[in-house]
């Protein structure tokens, strides 16, 4: 790729997607969004942080109802996480126009940039910048695996990075944001429901565990003489599973870095990253505390030095109760059915924005329960049900 852009990764053998922020694949998705907006006669704009907007009505009128999600992906990601929300938003708008409704408030479809954080290592960059949860200085320090900074990547993709930053004026014009997303679990599949409403996003964080031992020859060093940090790390991985099971939470060591990383060398450093999430803060603290306690005991037993650093943390996000209840009322109005309300351990742009504007989420059933994988799935009938539910919600919030 020219213009100082990153090297394009080879096609993944998994059949998944690699739509990383400000790359060619991302640009293709952004071009598609613009085409969809213009084909419907919507007012198209890109904000200071690169997020895309498509408007019905006057964007500056205030009290707007916004829906949408993101189009980027994790490495080898599935087809539904993010894009389902954007595609469903355009489809819901089509449905509302077919119903002949009249909009009493401005309505917008949005594509937030770099939600997954696959390129720069931080999730929800577009919405974090907009909400002021990521400073300009912090954004400028973000770099990808090739050492390319976020501003350089934006510039290479044809966008001006000089204006990035908090956008309170834009948020002040939004009265409600509703994000539709494929469920990243099996709650709806187990309950037999096609669509659900989000209650909250679990508190979650990432911790780095640095186990430091002594590099040595794998063939000549007696077992009793070794200070092998891999042993302490392996025992800590098992401890994480035990602590999570006991607490009804989740804990995952999904990334590891080893030095010197030789087949015939005992490691000097094993660095592992823990992702842990729980339904409440107390449970999360208990789980992570238990994992760290076990890690230190294992490290001491093997003569290993251990540092634990919390790299990121997001507290519990309670979606706006009044808006959540209104979604339930709208969706149960004609049927009298109670739409299931469920929590989630996954982060979303709606969660980032919840501290600034009223937000809510709809989930569409995922029978596999799998996400961030090519096996991620939602049946066509369930996707259609999601579009219908979103159209009903938008009609209830933005139409007369």
Tab-separated table of C-alpha atoms in Angstrom:
chain	number	residue	atom	x	y	z
A	1	UNK	CA	0.000	0.000	0.000
A	2	UNK	CA	1.389	3.409	-0.924
A	3	UNK	CA	1.504	6.614	1.041
A	4	UNK	CA	3.292	5.127	4.040
A	5	UNK	CA	0.457	2.739	4.858
A	6	UNK	CA	0.910	-0.618	6.582
A	7	UNK	CA	1.880	-3.784	4.798
A	8	UNK	CA	-1.280	-5.595	3.786
A	9	UNK	CA	-1.509	-8.850	5.770
A	10	UNK	CA	-1.752	-12.092	3.807
A	11	UNK	CA	-5.247	-13.501	3.277
A	12	UNK	CA	-6.255	-15.395	6.415
A	13	UNK	CA	-6.577	-19.142	5.918
A	14	UNK	CA	-9.527	-19.208	8.323
A	15	UNK	CA	-11.956	-17.516	5.939
A	16	UNK	CA	-12.355	-14.647	8.411
A	17	UNK	CA	-12.019	-10.921	7.845
A	18	UNK	CA	-9.163	-8.511	8.533
A	19	UNK	CA	-10.740	-5.098	8.225
A	20	UNK	CA	-8.247	-3.043	10.246
A	21	UNK	CA	-8.676	0.692	10.746
A	22	UNK	CA	-7.397	2.959	7.975
A	23	UNK	CA	-6.310	0.113	5.674
A	24	UNK	CA	-7.517	-0.789	2.184
A	25	UNK	CA	-10.188	-3.146	3.504
A	26	UNK	CA	-11.453	-0.440	5.864
A	27	UNK	CA	-11.510	2.082	3.021
A	28	UNK	CA	-13.631	-0.302	0.955
A	29	UNK	CA	-16.140	-0.539	3.808
A	30	UNK	CA	-16.180	3.222	4.254
A	31	UNK	CA	-16.806	3.689	0.522
A	32	UNK	CA	-19.714	1.258	0.774
A	33	UNK	CA	-21.209	3.264	3.659
A	34	UNK	CA	-21.003	6.488	1.682
A	35	UNK	CA	-22.620	4.810	-1.334
A	36	UNK	CA	-25.491	3.534	0.810
A	37	UNK	CA	-26.061	6.987	2.256
A	38	UNK	CA	-26.042	8.727	-1.114
A	39	UNK	CA	-28.248	6.091	-2.739
A	40	UNK	CA	-30.910	6.902	-0.140
A	41	UNK	CA	-30.564	10.659	-0.486
A	42	UNK	CA	-29.145	11.053	3.008
A	43	UNK	CA	-26.864	13.850	4.131
A	44	UNK	CA	-23.413	12.305	4.394
A	45	UNK	CA	-20.586	13.620	6.561
A	46	UNK	CA	-17.379	12.510	8.248
A	47	UNK	CA	-16.691	13.965	11.679
A	48	UNK	CA	-13.378	15.174	13.065
A	49	UNK	CA	-12.482	11.663	14.289
A	50	UNK	CA	-13.232	9.881	11.031
A	51	UNK	CA	-16.622	8.483	12.062
A	52	UNK	CA	-19.156	8.393	9.211
A	53	UNK	CA	-22.710	9.752	9.498
A	54	UNK	CA	-25.753	9.546	7.239
A	55	UNK	CA	-28.624	11.867	8.182
A	56	UNK	CA	-32.346	12.111	7.625
A	57	UNK	CA	-33.355	15.661	8.508
A	58	UNK	CA	-31.255	18.514	9.855
A	59	UNK	CA	-28.123	17.260	11.660
A	60	UNK	CA	-28.019	20.450	13.697
A	61	UNK	CA	-31.620	20.421	14.901
A	62	UNK	CA	-30.900	18.500	18.100
A	63	UNK	CA	-32.565	15.616	19.966
A	64	UNK	CA	-31.552	13.280	17.150
A	65	UNK	CA	-32.044	9.514	17.243
A	66	UNK	CA	-28.914	7.693	16.065
A	67	UNK	CA	-28.333	4.057	15.261
A	68	UNK	CA	-25.419	2.129	13.790
A	69	UNK	CA	-22.290	0.276	14.862
A	70	UNK	CA	-18.913	-0.381	13.192
A	71	UNK	CA	-17.474	-2.055	10.080
A	72	UNK	CA	-13.937	-2.957	11.168
A	73	UNK	CA	-13.026	-6.417	12.471
A	74	UNK	CA	-10.723	-8.350	14.756
A	75	UNK	CA	-8.050	-10.535	13.109
A	76	UNK	CA	-9.853	-13.301	11.200
A	77	UNK	CA	-13.164	-11.985	12.491
A	78	UNK	CA	-16.692	-13.012	11.602
A	79	UNK	CA	-19.174	-11.400	9.241
A	80	UNK	CA	-21.716	-10.141	11.778
A	81	UNK	CA	-19.896	-8.369	14.624
A	82	UNK	CA	-20.341	-4.698	13.759
A	83	UNK	CA	-21.551	-4.859	10.136
A	84	UNK	CA	-24.887	-6.398	11.154
A	85	UNK	CA	-25.663	-3.220	13.097
A	86	UNK	CA	-24.776	-0.904	10.218
A	87	UNK	CA	-26.538	-2.945	7.524
A	88	UNK	CA	-29.597	-3.349	9.760
A	89	UNK	CA	-29.710	0.403	10.341
A	90	UNK	CA	-29.968	1.147	6.629
A	91	UNK	CA	-32.506	-1.668	6.233
A	92	UNK	CA	-34.568	-0.329	9.145
A	93	UNK	CA	-34.600	3.109	7.506
A	94	UNK	CA	-35.855	1.490	4.312
A	95	UNK	CA	-38.570	-0.243	6.308
A	96	UNK	CA	-39.661	3.009	7.937
A	97	UNK	CA	-39.909	4.722	4.573
A	98	UNK	CA	-41.939	1.793	3.248
A	99	UNK	CA	-44.301	2.236	6.201
A	100	UNK	CA	-44.750	5.858	5.207
A	101	UNK	CA	-43.881	7.232	8.644
A	102	UNK	CA	-43.028	10.884	9.191
A	103	UNK	CA	-39.894	11.742	11.136
A	104	UNK	CA	-40.380	14.202	13.965
A	105	UNK	CA	-36.697	14.158	14.902
A	106	UNK	CA	-33.464	13.939	12.939
A	107	UNK	CA	-32.326	10.358	12.391
A	108	UNK	CA	-28.787	9.205	11.637
A	109	UNK	CA	-26.902	6.025	10.810
A	110	UNK	CA	-23.298	5.995	12.057
A	111	UNK	CA	-20.200	3.910	11.416
A	112	UNK	CA	-17.765	4.384	14.286
A	113	UNK	CA	-14.133	3.911	13.305
A	114	UNK	CA	-11.686	1.408	14.806
A	115	UNK	CA	-14.089	-0.193	17.278
A	116	UNK	CA	-12.200	-3.468	17.557
A	117	UNK	CA	-8.752	-1.982	18.160
A	118	UNK	CA	-7.122	-4.668	16.006
A	119	UNK	CA	-4.533	-2.326	14.533
A	120	UNK	CA	-3.586	0.075	17.328
A	121	UNK	CA	-4.364	-2.060	20.372
A	122	UNK	CA	-7.140	0.106	21.825
A	123	UNK	CA	-10.820	-0.624	21.289
A	124	UNK	CA	-13.461	1.968	20.348
A	125	UNK	CA	-11.005	4.650	19.247
A	126	UNK	CA	-13.571	6.603	17.200
A	127	UNK	CA	-16.189	6.755	19.935
A	128	UNK	CA	-13.593	7.264	22.696
A	129	UNK	CA	-12.201	10.314	20.904
A	130	UNK	CA	-15.679	11.692	20.337
A	131	UNK	CA	-16.661	11.208	23.982
A	132	UNK	CA	-13.407	12.671	25.270
A	133	UNK	CA	-12.319	9.388	26.845
A	134	UNK	CA	-9.182	9.337	24.687
A	135	UNK	CA	-7.107	12.510	24.614
A	136	UNK	CA	-5.397	13.844	21.526
A	137	UNK	CA	-2.021	13.187	23.150
A	138	UNK	CA	-2.940	9.571	23.884
A	139	UNK	CA	-4.262	9.079	20.362
A	140	UNK	CA	-1.054	10.429	18.848
A	141	UNK	CA	0.932	7.860	20.816
A	142	UNK	CA	-1.011	4.909	19.367
A	143	UNK	CA	1.047	2.890	16.884
A	144	UNK	CA	0.483	-0.317	14.954
A	145	UNK	CA	2.769	-3.329	14.647
A	146	UNK	CA	4.766	-1.584	11.914
A	147	UNK	CA	5.334	1.504	14.057
A	148	UNK	CA	2.875	3.650	12.087
A	149	UNK	CA	1.045	6.144	14.299
A	150	UNK	CA	-2.698	6.701	14.206
A	151	UNK	CA	-2.358	10.223	12.705
A	152	UNK	CA	-0.026	8.898	9.977
A	153	UNK	CA	-2.452	6.085	9.190
A	154	UNK	CA	-5.379	8.494	8.906
A	155	UNK	CA	-3.361	10.802	6.692
A	156	UNK	CA	-2.289	7.904	4.448
A	157	UNK	CA	-5.964	6.955	4.063
A	158	UNK	CA	-6.838	10.488	2.955
A	159	UNK	CA	-8.165	11.959	6.200
A	160	UNK	CA	-6.927	14.984	8.116
A	161	UNK	CA	-5.761	13.935	11.604
A	162	UNK	CA	-5.207	17.470	12.874
A	163	UNK	CA	-8.790	17.884	14.080
A	164	UNK	CA	-9.184	14.717	16.149
A	165	UNK	CA	-10.473	15.109	19.696
A	166	UNK	CA	-13.554	15.429	21.877
A	167	UNK	CA	-16.721	16.442	20.060
A	168	UNK	CA	-19.205	17.581	22.725
A	169	UNK	CA	-21.158	19.719	20.278
A	170	UNK	CA	-22.015	16.675	18.179
A	171	UNK	CA	-22.998	14.587	21.188
A	172	UNK	CA	-25.171	17.426	22.486
A	173	UNK	CA	-27.308	17.093	19.332
A	174	UNK	CA	-28.061	13.399	20.025
A	175	UNK	CA	-31.041	12.486	22.172
A	176	UNK	CA	-30.617	8.704	21.985
A	177	UNK	CA	-28.253	6.143	20.483
A	178	UNK	CA	-29.445	2.575	19.830
A	179	UNK	CA	-26.906	0.005	18.638
A	180	UNK	CA	-27.981	-3.323	17.180
A	181	UNK	CA	-25.420	-6.123	17.487
A	182	UNK	CA	-25.199	-9.850	17.024
A	183	UNK	CA	-25.211	-11.510	20.428
A	184	UNK	CA	-21.755	-12.692	21.444
A	185	UNK	CA	-23.017	-15.566	23.504
A	186	UNK	CA	-25.924	-18.050	23.613
A	187	UNK	CA	-28.426	-16.468	26.003
A	188	UNK	CA	-31.010	-15.847	23.270
A	189	UNK	CA	-30.432	-19.243	21.728
A	190	UNK	CA	-31.058	-20.887	25.094
A	191	UNK	CA	-34.176	-18.802	25.779
A	192	UNK	CA	-35.582	-19.277	22.266
A	193	UNK	CA	-35.839	-15.532	21.564
A	194	UNK	CA	-34.719	-13.867	18.352
A	195	UNK	CA	-34.074	-10.408	19.782
A	196	UNK	CA	-33.052	-9.138	23.201
A	197	UNK	CA	-32.302	-5.864	24.961
A	198	UNK	CA	-28.998	-5.165	26.720
A	199	UNK	CA	-29.047	-4.353	30.405
A	200	UNK	CA	-25.378	-3.627	31.052
A	201	UNK	CA	-21.815	-4.293	29.963
A	202	UNK	CA	-19.797	-6.189	32.535
A	203	UNK	CA	-16.782	-4.465	34.087
A	204	UNK	CA	-13.648	-5.697	32.389
A	205	UNK	CA	-9.944	-5.067	32.114
A	206	UNK	CA	-6.586	-6.237	30.817
A	207	UNK	CA	-3.592	-7.062	32.977
A	208	UNK	CA	-0.018	-7.821	31.886
A	209	UNK	CA	1.886	-10.476	33.815
A	210	UNK	CA	5.685	-10.349	33.393
A	211	UNK	CA	7.422	-13.515	34.606
A	212	UNK	CA	11.217	-13.003	34.661
A	213	UNK	CA	13.585	-15.940	34.991
A	214	UNK	CA	16.950	-16.870	33.563
A	215	UNK	CA	17.735	-17.813	29.968
A	216	UNK	CA	19.802	-20.952	29.586
A	217	UNK	CA	20.501	-23.921	27.342
A	218	UNK	CA	17.542	-26.257	26.964
A	219	UNK	CA	19.751	-29.306	26.499
A	220	UNK	CA	22.464	-28.860	29.110
A	221	UNK	CA	20.712	-27.205	32.083
A	222	UNK	CA	19.493	-29.604	34.743
A	223	UNK	CA	15.812	-29.262	35.639
A	224	UNK	CA	16.685	-28.552	39.250
A	225	UNK	CA	18.985	-25.676	38.200
A	226	UNK	CA	16.438	-23.888	36.032
A	227	UNK	CA	14.592	-20.642	36.665
A	228	UNK	CA	11.997	-21.198	33.941
A	229	UNK	CA	9.253	-18.521	33.880
A	230	UNK	CA	7.160	-20.637	31.510
A	231	UNK	CA	6.272	-22.974	34.384
A	232	UNK	CA	4.878	-20.141	36.511
A	233	UNK	CA	3.015	-18.740	33.546
A	234	UNK	CA	1.456	-22.120	32.689
A	235	UNK	CA	0.331	-22.661	36.267
A	236	UNK	CA	-1.161	-19.146	36.307
A	237	UNK	CA	-3.193	-19.879	33.166
A	238	UNK	CA	-4.742	-22.880	34.937
A	239	UNK	CA	-5.345	-20.783	38.055
A	240	UNK	CA	-7.208	-18.205	35.969
A	241	UNK	CA	-9.580	-20.874	34.735
A	242	UNK	CA	-10.211	-22.126	38.289
A	243	UNK	CA	-10.830	-18.661	39.732
A	244	UNK	CA	-13.219	-17.754	36.924
A	245	UNK	CA	-15.185	-20.983	37.304
A	246	UNK	CA	-15.568	-20.499	41.054
A	247	UNK	CA	-16.859	-16.943	40.617
A	248	UNK	CA	-19.062	-17.397	37.541
A	249	UNK	CA	-16.855	-14.970	35.623
A	250	UNK	CA	-14.484	-15.274	32.663
A	251	UNK	CA	-10.706	-15.007	32.536
A	252	UNK	CA	-8.490	-15.526	29.501
A	253	UNK	CA	-4.777	-15.465	28.811
A	254	UNK	CA	-5.021	-14.969	25.061
A	255	UNK	CA	-1.718	-13.331	24.218
A	256	UNK	CA	1.841	-14.281	25.114
A	257	UNK	CA	5.328	-12.971	24.359
A	258	UNK	CA	8.446	-15.035	25.077
A	259	UNK	CA	12.115	-14.031	25.162
A	260	UNK	CA	14.436	-15.122	23.660
A	261	UNK	CA	11.784	-17.273	21.978
A	262	UNK	CA	14.096	-20.063	20.896
A	263	UNK	CA	13.144	-23.730	20.687
A	264	UNK	CA	16.371	-24.753	22.396
A	265	UNK	CA	16.449	-21.941	24.969
A	266	UNK	CA	14.899	-21.677	28.415
A	267	UNK	CA	12.989	-18.355	28.422
A	268	UNK	CA	14.254	-15.357	30.345
A	269	UNK	CA	10.878	-13.603	30.110
A	270	UNK	CA	7.329	-14.793	29.606
A	271	UNK	CA	4.830	-11.975	29.270
A	272	UNK	CA	1.146	-12.903	29.253
A	273	UNK	CA	-1.928	-10.721	28.961
A	274	UNK	CA	-5.005	-11.486	31.049
A	275	UNK	CA	-8.495	-10.434	29.996
A	276	UNK	CA	-11.070	-10.840	32.762
A	277	UNK	CA	-14.737	-9.852	33.018
A	278	UNK	CA	-17.503	-10.361	35.557
A	279	UNK	CA	-21.075	-9.299	36.224
A	280	UNK	CA	-20.030	-6.885	38.998
A	281	UNK	CA	-16.949	-5.117	40.277
A	282	UNK	CA	-16.623	-7.129	43.491
A	283	UNK	CA	-16.563	-10.412	41.588
A	284	UNK	CA	-14.025	-9.103	39.095
A	285	UNK	CA	-11.748	-7.912	41.901
A	286	UNK	CA	-12.002	-11.317	43.564
A	287	UNK	CA	-11.114	-13.164	40.369
A	288	UNK	CA	-8.145	-11.001	39.380
A	289	UNK	CA	-6.903	-10.874	42.971
A	290	UNK	CA	-7.036	-14.664	43.187
A	291	UNK	CA	-5.150	-15.042	39.911
A	292	UNK	CA	-2.426	-12.630	40.977
A	293	UNK	CA	-2.079	-14.314	44.391
A	294	UNK	CA	-1.648	-17.709	42.734
A	295	UNK	CA	0.806	-16.296	40.183
A	296	UNK	CA	3.010	-14.860	42.927
A	297	UNK	CA	2.995	-18.143	44.834
A	298	UNK	CA	4.012	-20.051	41.704
A	299	UNK	CA	6.676	-17.475	40.877
A	300	UNK	CA	8.169	-17.671	44.368
A	301	UNK	CA	8.259	-21.464	44.209
A	302	UNK	CA	10.281	-21.377	40.972
A	303	UNK	CA	12.549	-18.432	41.821
A	304	UNK	CA	10.821	-16.152	39.318
A	305	UNK	CA	10.310	-12.391	39.546
A	306	UNK	CA	6.794	-11.199	38.727
A	307	UNK	CA	5.366	-7.806	37.810
A	308	UNK	CA	1.639	-7.305	37.264
A	309	UNK	CA	0.437	-4.175	35.455
A	310	UNK	CA	-3.161	-3.189	34.783
A	311	UNK	CA	-3.109	-1.852	31.224
A	312	UNK	CA	-6.771	-0.964	30.825
A	313	UNK	CA	-10.022	-1.060	32.756
A	314	UNK	CA	-13.663	-0.285	32.051
A	315	UNK	CA	-16.165	-0.209	34.934
A	316	UNK	CA	-19.654	-1.621	34.650
A	317	UNK	CA	-21.804	0.224	32.099
A	318	UNK	CA	-25.489	0.407	32.951
A	319	UNK	CA	-27.458	1.394	29.879
A	320	UNK	CA	-29.967	4.200	30.339
A	321	UNK	CA	-32.825	2.607	32.277
A	322	UNK	CA	-35.524	4.876	30.885
A	323	UNK	CA	-34.442	4.247	27.303
A	324	UNK	CA	-34.054	0.514	27.953
A	325	UNK	CA	-37.577	0.374	29.406
A	326	UNK	CA	-38.916	2.351	26.444
A	327	UNK	CA	-37.418	-0.183	24.038
A	328	UNK	CA	-39.147	-2.946	25.963
A	329	UNK	CA	-42.449	-1.083	25.837
A	330	UNK	CA	-42.185	-0.431	22.104
A	331	UNK	CA	-41.245	-4.001	21.216
A	332	UNK	CA	-43.959	-5.503	23.410
A	333	UNK	CA	-46.678	-3.012	22.430
A	334	UNK	CA	-48.540	-5.121	19.885
A	335	UNK	CA	-47.687	-8.582	21.171
A	336	UNK	CA	-47.679	-8.108	24.916
A	337	UNK	CA	-44.520	-10.232	25.019
A	338	UNK	CA	-41.697	-9.367	27.363
A	339	UNK	CA	-38.437	-8.989	25.442
A	340	UNK	CA	-35.548	-10.606	27.347
A	341	UNK	CA	-33.051	-8.260	28.968
A	342	UNK	CA	-29.491	-9.573	29.239
A	343	UNK	CA	-26.038	-8.438	30.205
A	344	UNK	CA	-22.924	-8.833	28.102
A	345	UNK	CA	-19.234	-9.223	28.697
A	346	UNK	CA	-18.303	-7.525	25.418
A	347	UNK	CA	-17.494	-3.849	25.006
A	348	UNK	CA	-19.271	-1.644	22.441
A	349	UNK	CA	-19.381	1.934	21.186
A	350	UNK	CA	-22.749	2.253	22.938
A	351	UNK	CA	-20.977	1.584	26.210
A	352	UNK	CA	-18.403	4.298	25.549
A	353	UNK	CA	-21.095	6.845	24.717
A	354	UNK	CA	-23.337	5.894	27.657
A	355	UNK	CA	-21.611	8.338	29.975
A	356	UNK	CA	-22.454	11.247	27.659
A	357	UNK	CA	-25.823	10.429	26.059
A	358	UNK	CA	-28.692	7.958	26.623
A	359	UNK	CA	-27.755	4.674	24.924
A	360	UNK	CA	-29.340	1.259	24.482
A	361	UNK	CA	-28.589	-1.964	22.612
A	362	UNK	CA	-30.517	-4.666	20.797
A	363	UNK	CA	-29.061	-8.159	20.359
A	364	UNK	CA	-29.848	-10.602	17.559
A	365	UNK	CA	-29.669	-14.326	18.296
A	366	UNK	CA	-26.428	-16.142	17.548
A	367	UNK	CA	-27.077	-19.918	17.658
A	368	UNK	CA	-23.386	-20.779	17.770
A	369	UNK	CA	-22.605	-18.441	20.635
A	370	UNK	CA	-19.326	-17.820	18.828
A	371	UNK	CA	-17.960	-14.376	18.022
A	372	UNK	CA	-14.636	-12.899	16.867
A	373	UNK	CA	-14.377	-15.957	14.625
A	374	UNK	CA	-15.496	-16.988	11.132
A	375	UNK	CA	-17.954	-19.345	12.879
A	376	UNK	CA	-19.943	-16.338	14.114
A	377	UNK	CA	-23.472	-16.643	12.738
A	378	UNK	CA	-27.006	-15.318	12.703
A	379	UNK	CA	-29.809	-16.887	10.658
A	380	UNK	CA	-31.466	-14.768	7.983
A	381	UNK	CA	-34.860	-14.921	9.714
A	382	UNK	CA	-33.300	-13.675	12.942
A	383	UNK	CA	-31.526	-10.858	11.106
A	384	UNK	CA	-34.843	-9.834	9.554
A	385	UNK	CA	-36.423	-9.918	13.013
A	386	UNK	CA	-33.642	-7.650	14.215
A	387	UNK	CA	-34.292	-5.162	11.412
A	388	UNK	CA	-37.996	-5.177	12.211
A	389	UNK	CA	-37.324	-4.627	15.909
A	390	UNK	CA	-34.904	-1.791	15.173
A	391	UNK	CA	-37.416	-0.182	12.800
A	392	UNK	CA	-40.092	-0.384	15.505
A	393	UNK	CA	-37.748	1.215	18.017
A	394	UNK	CA	-36.723	4.017	15.662
A	395	UNK	CA	-40.348	4.655	14.772
A	396	UNK	CA	-41.219	4.861	18.443
A	397	UNK	CA	-38.365	7.250	19.200
A	398	UNK	CA	-38.105	9.418	16.084
A	399	UNK	CA	-41.415	9.352	14.228
A	400	UNK	CA	-44.899	10.721	14.640
